[in-house]
GROMACS .gro file of C-alpha atoms in nm:
model
  221
    1MET     CA    1   0.000   0.000   0.000
    2ALA     CA    2   0.171   0.317  -0.120
    3GLU     CA    3   0.088   0.664   0.003
    4HIS     CA    4   0.169   0.995  -0.162
    5GLU     CA    5   0.153   1.325   0.025
    6ARG     CA    6   0.089   1.661  -0.137
    7GLU     CA    7   0.397   1.879  -0.091
    8PRO     CA    8   0.343   2.168   0.153
    9ALA     CA    9   0.423   2.528   0.066
   10ASP     CA   10   0.756   2.667   0.186
   11GLY     CA   11   0.737   2.743   0.555
   12ASP     CA   12   0.373   2.635   0.579
   13GLU     CA   13   0.203   2.305   0.645
   14GLN     CA   14  -0.091   2.398   0.421
   15PRO     CA   15  -0.092   2.334   0.044
   16ALA     CA   16  -0.002   2.628  -0.180
   17THR     CA   17  -0.366   2.689  -0.278
   18TRP     CA   18  -0.491   2.705   0.082
   19VAL     CA   19  -0.608   3.052   0.190
   20LYS     CA   20  -0.701   3.198   0.528
   21GLU     CA   21  -1.027   3.344   0.401
   22ARG     CA   22  -1.190   3.268   0.068
   23GLN     CA   23  -1.416   3.540  -0.067
   24VAL     CA   24  -1.668   3.382  -0.301
   25GLY     CA   25  -1.771   3.579  -0.606
   26ASP     CA   26  -1.848   3.335  -0.889
   27VAL     CA   27  -2.152   3.124  -0.963
   28ALA     CA   28  -1.971   2.788  -0.977
   29VAL     CA   29  -1.855   2.817  -0.617
   30LEU     CA   30  -2.196   2.947  -0.510
   31LYS     CA   31  -2.365   2.642  -0.660
   32ALA     CA   32  -2.120   2.418  -0.479
   33LEU     CA   33  -2.215   2.587  -0.153
   34ALA     CA   34  -2.589   2.575  -0.217
   35ASP     CA   35  -2.637   2.223  -0.085
   36PRO     CA   36  -2.666   2.116   0.281
   37LEU     CA   37  -2.478   1.789   0.225
   38ARG     CA   38  -2.182   1.961   0.061
   39LEU     CA   39  -2.178   2.209   0.349
   40ALA     CA   40  -2.183   1.915   0.589
   41ILE     CA   41  -1.879   1.769   0.410
   42LEU     CA   42  -1.697   2.101   0.448
   43GLY     CA   43  -1.793   2.111   0.815
   44ALA     CA   44  -1.667   1.759   0.880
   45LEU     CA   45  -1.335   1.833   0.710
   46LYS     CA   46  -1.304   2.162   0.899
   47THR     CA   47  -1.333   1.986   1.236
   48SER     CA   48  -1.053   1.745   1.140
   49GLU     CA   49  -0.806   1.981   0.972
   50ASP     CA   50  -0.513   1.802   1.133
   51ARG     CA   51  -0.624   1.472   0.980
   52PRO     CA   52  -0.753   1.474   0.621
   53ARG     CA   53  -1.034   1.226   0.559
   54THR     CA   54  -1.133   0.982   0.289
   55ALA     CA   55  -1.478   0.956   0.132
   56LYS     CA   56  -1.532   0.639   0.334
   57GLU     CA   57  -1.456   0.816   0.662
   58LEU     CA   58  -1.680   1.108   0.570
   59ALA     CA   59  -1.964   0.870   0.482
   60VAL     CA   60  -1.942   0.706   0.825
   61GLU     CA   61  -1.940   1.040   1.008
   62LEU     CA   62  -2.226   1.191   0.807
   63GLY     CA   63  -2.436   0.875   0.795
   64GLU     CA   64  -2.456   0.884   0.415
   65PRO     CA   65  -2.377   0.617   0.153
   66GLN     CA   66  -2.020   0.650   0.030
   67THR     CA   67  -2.131   0.636  -0.333
   68LYS     CA   68  -2.361   0.935  -0.271
   69LEU     CA   69  -2.070   1.150  -0.152
   70TYR     CA   70  -1.844   1.108  -0.453
   71ARG     CA   71  -2.032   1.354  -0.677
   72HIS     CA   72  -2.051   1.613  -0.400
   73ILE     CA   73  -1.682   1.575  -0.313
   74LYS     CA   74  -1.582   1.618  -0.677
   75GLN     CA   75  -1.794   1.933  -0.707
   76LEU     CA   76  -1.633   2.080  -0.396
   77GLU     CA   77  -1.289   1.993  -0.530
   78LYS     CA   78  -1.365   2.144  -0.870
   79ALA     CA   79  -1.484   2.464  -0.701
   80GLY     CA   80  -1.157   2.484  -0.509
   81LEU     CA   81  -1.325   2.449  -0.169
   82ILE     CA   82  -1.144   2.127  -0.075
   83LEU     CA   83  -0.804   1.984  -0.165
   84VAL     CA   84  -0.661   1.638  -0.212
   85ALA     CA   85  -0.412   1.621   0.074
   86GLY     CA   86  -0.274   1.284  -0.031
   87THR     CA   87  -0.350   0.954  -0.199
   88ARG     CA   88  -0.281   0.587  -0.133
   89LEU     CA   89  -0.328   0.267  -0.328
   90VAL     CA   90  -0.579   0.033  -0.166
   91SER     CA   91  -0.640  -0.301  -0.343
   92GLY     CA   92  -0.537  -0.146  -0.673
   93ILE     CA   93  -0.767   0.156  -0.629
   94VAL     CA   94  -0.641   0.509  -0.563
   95GLU     CA   95  -0.796   0.642  -0.241
   96SER     CA   96  -0.782   1.018  -0.185
   97ARG     CA   97  -0.776   1.203   0.143
   98TYR     CA   98  -0.932   1.549   0.154
   99GLN     CA   99  -0.897   1.868   0.353
  100VAL     CA  100  -1.059   2.211   0.339
  101ALA     CA  101  -0.893   2.471   0.117
  102GLN     CA  102  -0.965   2.767   0.345
  103ASP     CA  103  -1.008   2.862   0.708
  104SER     CA  104  -1.328   3.059   0.644
  105ILE     CA  105  -1.563   3.152   0.359
  106ARG     CA  106  -1.715   3.494   0.298
  107LEU     CA  107  -1.969   3.580   0.030
  108ALA     CA  108  -1.870   3.893  -0.163
  109PRO     CA  109  -2.112   4.181  -0.083
  110GLU     CA  110  -2.149   4.277  -0.450
  111MET     CA  111  -2.326   3.946  -0.515
  112PHE     CA  112  -2.628   4.075  -0.321
  113THR     CA  113  -2.683   4.400  -0.512
  114THR     CA  114  -3.015   4.434  -0.695
  115ASP     CA  115  -2.841   4.415  -1.035
  116SER     CA  116  -2.620   4.116  -0.948
  117PRO     CA  117  -2.667   3.823  -1.192
  118VAL     CA  118  -2.584   3.574  -0.913
  119ARG     CA  119  -2.801   3.728  -0.642
  120SER     CA  120  -3.040   3.432  -0.638
  121GLU     CA  121  -2.755   3.182  -0.609
  122ALA     CA  122  -2.598   3.386  -0.326
  123TYR     CA  123  -2.919   3.371  -0.123
  124GLY     CA  124  -2.945   3.003  -0.215
  125ALA     CA  125  -2.608   2.939  -0.052
  126MET     CA  126  -2.728   3.114   0.264
  127LEU     CA  127  -3.049   2.910   0.271
  128ALA     CA  128  -2.850   2.588   0.229
  129ALA     CA  129  -2.640   2.687   0.533
  130MET     CA  130  -2.960   2.740   0.733
  131ASP     CA  131  -3.088   2.398   0.626
  132ARG     CA  132  -2.762   2.237   0.733
  133VAL     CA  133  -2.769   2.400   1.075
  134ARG     CA  134  -3.133   2.297   1.118
  135GLY     CA  135  -3.053   1.937   1.023
  136ASP     CA  136  -2.752   1.923   1.255
  137PHE     CA  137  -2.954   2.069   1.541
  138ARG     CA  138  -3.234   1.819   1.491
  139GLY     CA  139  -2.985   1.530   1.488
  140HIS     CA  140  -2.816   1.649   1.807
  141ALA     CA  141  -3.152   1.704   1.979
  142VAL     CA  142  -3.282   1.359   1.884
  143GLY     CA  143  -2.950   1.203   1.984
  144GLY     CA  144  -2.966   1.359   2.330
  145ARG     CA  145  -2.647   1.559   2.281
  146LEU     CA  146  -2.804   1.896   2.372
  147ASP     CA  147  -2.903   2.037   2.707
  148PHE     CA  148  -3.082   2.372   2.702
  149GLY     CA  149  -3.218   2.308   3.050
  150ARG     CA  150  -2.895   2.356   3.245
  151SER     CA  151  -2.839   2.710   3.370
  152PRO     CA  152  -2.508   2.883   3.296
  153GLU     CA  153  -2.446   2.909   3.672
  154GLY     CA  154  -2.496   2.534   3.724
  155ALA     CA  155  -2.239   2.261   3.727
  156GLY     CA  156  -2.095   2.127   3.404
  157ALA     CA  157  -2.100   2.284   3.058
  158PRO     CA  158  -2.310   2.599   3.007
  159SER     CA  159  -2.647   2.562   2.839
  160GLY     CA  160  -2.721   2.668   2.484
  161LEU     CA  161  -2.854   3.012   2.400
  162PHE     CA  162  -3.149   3.076   2.170
  163ALA     CA  163  -3.293   3.416   2.080
  164ASP     CA  164  -3.540   3.501   1.805
  165PHE     CA  165  -3.686   3.849   1.790
  166ALA     CA  166  -3.748   4.145   1.563
  167LEU     CA  167  -3.723   4.513   1.654
  168ARG     CA  168  -3.675   4.853   1.498
  169LEU     CA  169  -3.329   5.008   1.512
  170ALA     CA  170  -3.185   5.333   1.386
  171PRO     CA  171  -2.932   5.279   1.104
  172ALA     CA  172  -2.646   5.390   1.330
  173ARG     CA  173  -2.748   5.140   1.601
  174LEU     CA  174  -2.778   4.861   1.344
  175ALA     CA  175  -2.430   4.941   1.212
  176ARG     CA  176  -2.293   4.934   1.568
  177LEU     CA  177  -2.459   4.598   1.635
  178GLN     CA  178  -2.311   4.455   1.315
  179SER     CA  179  -1.968   4.584   1.416
  180GLN     CA  180  -1.998   4.429   1.764
  181LEU     CA  181  -2.096   4.091   1.625
  182LYS     CA  182  -1.817   4.099   1.366
  183GLU     CA  183  -1.565   4.184   1.636
  184LEU     CA  184  -1.676   3.885   1.842
  185LEU     CA  185  -1.663   3.650   1.542
  186ASP     CA  186  -1.318   3.779   1.442
  187GLU     CA  187  -1.200   3.722   1.799
  188LEU     CA  188  -1.321   3.362   1.799
  189THR     CA  189  -1.164   3.298   1.458
  190ALA     CA  190  -0.830   3.440   1.575
  191GLU     CA  191  -0.836   3.223   1.889
  192GLY     CA  192  -0.879   2.901   1.696
  193PRO     CA  193  -0.986   2.567   1.846
  194SER     CA  194  -0.933   2.518   2.218
  195THR     CA  195  -0.693   2.249   2.334
  196ALA     CA  196  -0.836   2.240   2.688
  197ASP     CA  197  -0.923   1.893   2.819
  198ASP     CA  198  -1.281   2.003   2.894
  199ALA     CA  199  -1.338   2.180   2.560
  200VAL     CA  200  -1.669   2.104   2.385
  201ASP     CA  201  -1.785   2.132   2.024
  202VAL     CA  202  -1.983   2.454   1.975
  203THR     CA  203  -2.204   2.571   1.690
  204LEU     CA  204  -2.260   2.944   1.645
  205PHE     CA  205  -2.500   3.053   1.371
  206THR     CA  206  -2.552   3.426   1.323
  207LEU     CA  207  -2.810   3.594   1.101
  208LEU     CA  208  -2.874   3.966   1.124
  209TYR     CA  209  -3.051   4.169   0.860
  210GLY     CA  210  -3.247   4.488   0.822
  211LEU     CA  211  -3.515   4.560   0.562
  212ARG     CA  212  -3.460   4.835   0.310
  213ALA     CA  213  -3.637   5.157   0.407
  214GLY     CA  214  -3.983   5.168   0.250
  215THR     CA  215  -4.001   4.791   0.185
  216GLU     CA  216  -4.142   4.689   0.523
  217PRO     CA  217  -4.475   4.499   0.511
  218GLY     CA  218  -4.758   4.749   0.480
  219THR     CA  219  -4.546   5.024   0.325
  220GLU     CA  220  -4.554   4.906  -0.037
  221ARG     CA  221  -4.750   5.116  -0.281
   0.00000   0.00000   0.00000
């Protein structure tokens, strides 16, 4: 059984095409992102960055048939969202191991302008992310891995936090809230994964939006 590793870039353990943040601005990448299963593949690879995974390993973790994943993996690879970290020969068949090609993904703001030709696909990618989070949450809830009943002051891990509300804000206050959230997210990204013995896996999903002035329900003419 032979194994071939992809050569790292000079002074870096990541492949040459790996980037810290990938700003998405073309329709091919958007379409690759607009699927909950492909997002789940990216998520699984992200949580195991130190150990690239094969399609077989991903299938076991995601509870999906291995044959079903091949098409999605190839689309992610073609879009440049994942990389082949190495290959090995298993019973005469080349088996690839994959890793993410970026630390984070950001959708380019210009894709959401009213005259953008990919505006629909951009929102489609966002909706797919929401579907993935919903599916993951349902699976964790059914599997008994969540506990929203424990108070933060109690023993053990803190409980989850859920908030869903709408309110009216002045544009300046909305901008300040966006800045505060971005600062927190940037701080968490800079910290990276915790190596503490009692660290737990955490999911943080943030969605904040304001309606354009004059488009609120009841104001259309």
